[in-house]
XYZ file of N, CA and C in Angstrom:
315
model
N -9.045 9.295 26.505
C -9.631 9.289 25.176
C -8.614 9.828 24.174
N -8.543 9.225 23.033
C -7.574 9.622 22.003
C -8.034 10.893 21.291
N -7.065 11.716 20.922
C -7.357 12.897 20.107
C -7.693 12.513 18.677
N -7.093 11.448 18.231
C -7.300 10.997 16.864
C -6.624 9.665 16.645
N -6.626 9.236 15.396
C -6.074 7.935 15.035
C -5.320 8.040 13.721
N -4.171 7.379 13.688
C -3.390 7.263 12.455
C -3.526 5.829 11.981
N -3.940 5.683 10.744
C -4.080 4.357 10.167
C -3.068 4.147 9.061
N -2.447 2.974 9.075
C -1.451 2.624 8.061
C -1.802 1.249 7.489
N -1.802 1.184 6.192
C -2.053 -0.057 5.464
C -0.839 -0.345 4.598
N -0.338 -1.568 4.647
C 0.695 -1.988 3.708
C 0.159 -3.188 2.927
N 0.388 -3.161 1.630
C -0.093 -4.211 0.738
C 1.069 -4.655 -0.150
N 1.333 -5.945 -0.137
C 2.348 -6.500 -1.043
C 1.637 -7.067 -2.255
N 2.072 -6.630 -3.416
C 1.504 -7.134 -4.669
C 2.607 -7.857 -5.436
N 2.217 -8.921 -6.105
C 3.176 -9.705 -6.888
C 2.657 -9.905 -8.299
N 3.588 -9.875 -9.235
C 3.285 -10.120 -10.639
C 4.453 -10.893 -11.243
N 4.478 -12.214 -10.998
C 5.622 -13.033 -11.429
C 5.810 -13.086 -12.938
N 4.825 -12.718 -13.713
C 4.907 -12.751 -15.171
C 5.608 -11.522 -15.752
N 5.836 -10.496 -14.915
C 6.452 -9.254 -15.381
C 7.966 -9.454 -15.504
N 8.545 -8.934 -16.585
C 9.961 -9.180 -16.859
C 10.849 -7.960 -16.676
N 10.266 -6.771 -16.442
C 11.115 -5.582 -16.321
C 10.529 -4.589 -15.322
N 11.395 -3.721 -14.804
C 10.949 -2.672 -13.882
C 9.990 -1.714 -14.567
N 10.262 -1.415 -15.811
C 9.403 -0.500 -16.568
C 7.983 -1.062 -16.698
N 7.889 -2.324 -16.978
C 6.579 -2.969 -17.103
C 5.847 -2.974 -15.754
N 6.575 -3.255 -14.670
C 5.970 -3.253 -13.341
C 5.468 -1.863 -12.974
N 6.285 -0.840 -13.200
C 5.863 0.534 -12.895
C 4.605 0.910 -13.667
N 4.513 0.457 -14.899
C 3.331 0.753 -15.715
C 2.070 0.105 -15.141
N 2.208 -0.964 -14.372
C 1.064 -1.623 -13.751
C 0.720 -1.011 -12.390
N 1.731 -0.663 -11.607
C 1.520 -0.227 -10.220
C 1.288 1.273 -10.100
N 2.070 2.067 -10.800
C 1.993 3.520 -10.645
C 0.597 4.094 -10.897
N -0.118 3.687 -11.952
C -1.461 4.248 -12.170
C -2.429 3.963 -11.012
N -2.331 2.779 -10.426
C -3.196 2.439 -9.297
C -2.875 3.333 -8.109
N -1.597 3.550 -7.829
C -1.175 4.415 -6.725
C -1.671 5.843 -6.956
N -1.527 6.352 -8.154
C -1.945 7.730 -8.448
C -3.464 7.892 -8.365
N -4.216 6.935 -8.874
C -5.682 7.014 -8.791
C -6.166 6.900 -7.351
N -5.483 6.104 -6.546
C -5.831 5.952 -5.131
C -5.689 7.280 -4.397
N -4.639 8.040 -4.707
C -4.421 9.350 -4.087
C -5.544 10.322 -4.424
N -6.051 10.242 -5.636
C -7.105 11.152 -6.084
C -8.462 10.748 -5.512
N -8.705 9.469 -5.432
C -10.015 8.945 -5.058
C -10.308 9.027 -3.555
N -9.291 8.874 -2.708
C -9.475 8.816 -1.253
C -8.550 9.825 -0.559
N -8.930 10.262 0.647
C -8.086 11.194 1.404
C -6.941 10.438 2.090
N -5.944 10.095 1.313
C -4.848 9.243 1.765
C -3.509 9.780 1.298
N -2.490 9.380 2.009
C -1.123 9.510 1.519
C -0.721 8.113 1.066
N -0.187 8.009 -0.140
C 0.140 6.710 -0.723
C 1.568 6.751 -1.241
N 2.311 5.658 -1.002
C 3.686 5.593 -1.485
C 4.044 4.164 -1.867
N 4.916 4.052 -2.827
C 5.529 2.770 -3.172
C 6.710 2.615 -2.222
N 6.647 1.634 -1.310
C 7.610 1.555 -0.213
C 8.783 0.619 -0.436
N 8.536 -0.542 -0.982
C 9.588 -1.559 -1.063
C 9.431 -2.332 -2.365
N 10.506 -2.969 -2.772
C 10.487 -3.737 -4.002
C 10.664 -2.883 -5.240
N 11.125 -1.665 -5.063
C 11.262 -0.759 -6.196
C 12.289 -1.255 -7.210
N 13.259 -2.030 -6.756
C 14.272 -2.576 -7.659
C 13.970 -4.004 -8.103
N 12.853 -4.551 -7.619
C 12.441 -5.898 -8.034
C 11.424 -5.766 -9.160
N 11.489 -6.637 -10.121
C 10.572 -6.526 -11.262
C 9.256 -7.268 -11.047
N 9.167 -8.099 -10.000
C 7.980 -8.946 -9.878
C 7.161 -8.750 -8.594
N 7.533 -7.800 -7.737
C 6.754 -7.530 -6.532
C 6.995 -6.101 -6.059
N 6.086 -5.622 -5.204
C 6.211 -4.281 -4.641
C 5.324 -4.177 -3.405
N 5.704 -3.284 -2.492
C 4.877 -2.997 -1.323
C 4.366 -1.569 -1.457
N 3.045 -1.430 -1.343
C 2.385 -0.128 -1.397
C 1.971 0.235 0.024
N 2.274 1.459 0.442
C 1.890 1.935 1.768
C 0.850 3.026 1.663
N -0.106 3.005 2.576
C -1.204 3.959 2.601
C -1.354 4.457 4.034
N -1.567 5.763 4.214
C -1.757 6.310 5.558
C -2.856 7.361 5.553
N -3.570 7.444 6.683
C -4.591 8.478 6.867
C -4.698 8.798 8.353
N -5.335 9.926 8.660
C -5.494 10.367 10.043
C -6.874 10.989 10.206
N -7.490 10.752 11.361
C -8.803 11.316 11.656
C -9.064 11.209 13.157
N -10.089 11.917 13.608
C -10.499 11.784 15.006
C -11.528 10.662 15.180
N -11.877 9.979 14.102
C -12.901 8.935 14.112
C -12.276 7.585 13.734
N -12.176 6.689 14.717
C -11.564 5.379 14.493
C -12.260 4.612 13.365
N -13.600 4.605 13.390
C -14.362 3.857 12.382
C -14.104 4.398 10.974
N -13.952 5.715 10.864
C -13.676 6.319 9.556
C -12.311 5.872 9.043
N -11.300 5.883 9.918
C -9.956 5.438 9.529
C -10.006 3.984 9.074
N -10.669 3.156 9.859
C -10.769 1.736 9.536
C -11.462 1.517 8.192
N -12.580 2.189 7.967
C -13.335 2.037 6.719
C -12.553 2.571 5.513
N -11.875 3.697 5.683
C -11.097 4.280 4.588
C -9.957 3.345 4.171
N -9.275 2.764 5.143
C -8.200 1.822 4.818
C -8.751 0.556 4.162
N -9.925 0.109 4.598
C -10.557 -1.070 3.982
C -10.905 -0.771 2.523
N -11.452 0.415 2.264
C -11.779 0.792 0.882
C -10.519 0.876 0.032
N -9.436 1.385 0.607
C -8.167 1.468 -0.116
C -7.640 0.072 -0.441
N -7.702 -0.833 0.528
C -7.235 -2.205 0.300
C -8.062 -2.884 -0.794
N -9.371 -2.690 -0.743
C -10.241 -3.270 -1.767
C -9.931 -2.686 -3.140
N -9.692 -1.379 -3.181
C -9.375 -0.714 -4.449
C -8.079 -1.261 -5.043
N -7.047 -1.372 -4.210
C -5.762 -1.903 -4.678
C -5.949 -3.319 -5.221
N -6.714 -4.138 -4.512
C -6.898 -5.535 -4.911
C -7.642 -5.673 -6.240
N -8.596 -4.784 -6.496
C -9.404 -4.968 -7.710
C -8.907 -4.191 -8.922
N -8.093 -3.158 -8.724
C -7.728 -2.276 -9.826
C -6.478 -2.675 -10.596
N -5.610 -3.437 -9.995
C -4.353 -3.726 -10.664
C -4.269 -5.127 -11.223
N -3.513 -5.279 -12.287
C -3.289 -6.611 -12.871
C -2.147 -7.328 -12.150
N -2.340 -7.577 -10.879
C -1.356 -8.246 -10.031
C -2.113 -9.048 -8.992
N -1.360 -9.739 -8.152
C -1.939 -10.565 -7.089
C -1.528 -9.976 -5.737
N -2.496 -9.702 -4.857
C -2.194 -9.234 -3.496
C -1.826 -10.463 -2.680
N -0.608 -10.462 -2.131
C -0.150 -11.624 -1.372
C -0.044 -11.361 0.125
N -0.083 -10.083 0.534
C -0.027 -9.769 1.963
C -0.656 -8.403 2.176
N -1.339 -8.271 3.286
C -2.000 -7.015 3.631
C -1.948 -6.863 5.147
N -1.553 -5.694 5.617
C -1.474 -5.448 7.057
C -2.007 -4.053 7.357
N -2.907 -3.958 8.344
C -3.463 -2.681 8.766
C -3.124 -2.449 10.232
N -2.716 -1.216 10.540
C -2.423 -0.834 11.921
C -3.032 0.542 12.175
N -3.813 0.656 13.248
C -4.420 1.930 13.623
C -3.938 2.273 15.023
N -3.321 3.449 15.141
C -2.699 3.875 16.398
C -3.397 5.111 16.943
N -3.774 5.082 18.225
C -4.371 6.290 18.818
C -3.324 7.378 19.022
N -3.757 8.615 18.900
C -2.884 9.777 19.122
C -3.319 10.523 20.363
N -2.362 10.963 21.148
C -2.649 11.835 22.276
C -3.566 11.224 23.322
N -3.511 9.926 23.494
C -4.345 9.306 24.522
C -3.869 9.763 25.887
N -4.805 10.226 26.689
C -4.476 10.740 28.015
C -5.103 9.812 29.046
N -4.285 8.992 29.697
C -4.782 8.035 30.684
C -5.153 8.698 32.010
N -4.794 9.981 32.199
C -5.025 10.655 33.475
C -6.344 11.420 33.536
N -7.193 11.318 32.501
C -8.465 12.040 32.487
C -9.386 11.510 33.572
N -10.153 12.401 34.165
C -11.110 12.005 35.221
C -12.488 11.922 34.674
């Protein structure tokens, strides 16, 4: 049985109409900051920081309850999709068990 679960969500957002890094940051950063406040998550802008028209947002959480991790990441993905003036083009969720002991009787 696992001691807990680490959940990671990555979301790629695209905004082909954006012409500058400053404009992109103004669209993405507020969503990332509000997500941190609203949910018990660690959130980071992971990739595309030098691109003006796309970015990858990463989200992570940990708990002893698999269903809670899954639901929290789903709520985060839904929040990202509805809150920003961009298009979500890719989303990936991975939940990994921690401390699983196969030798338990």
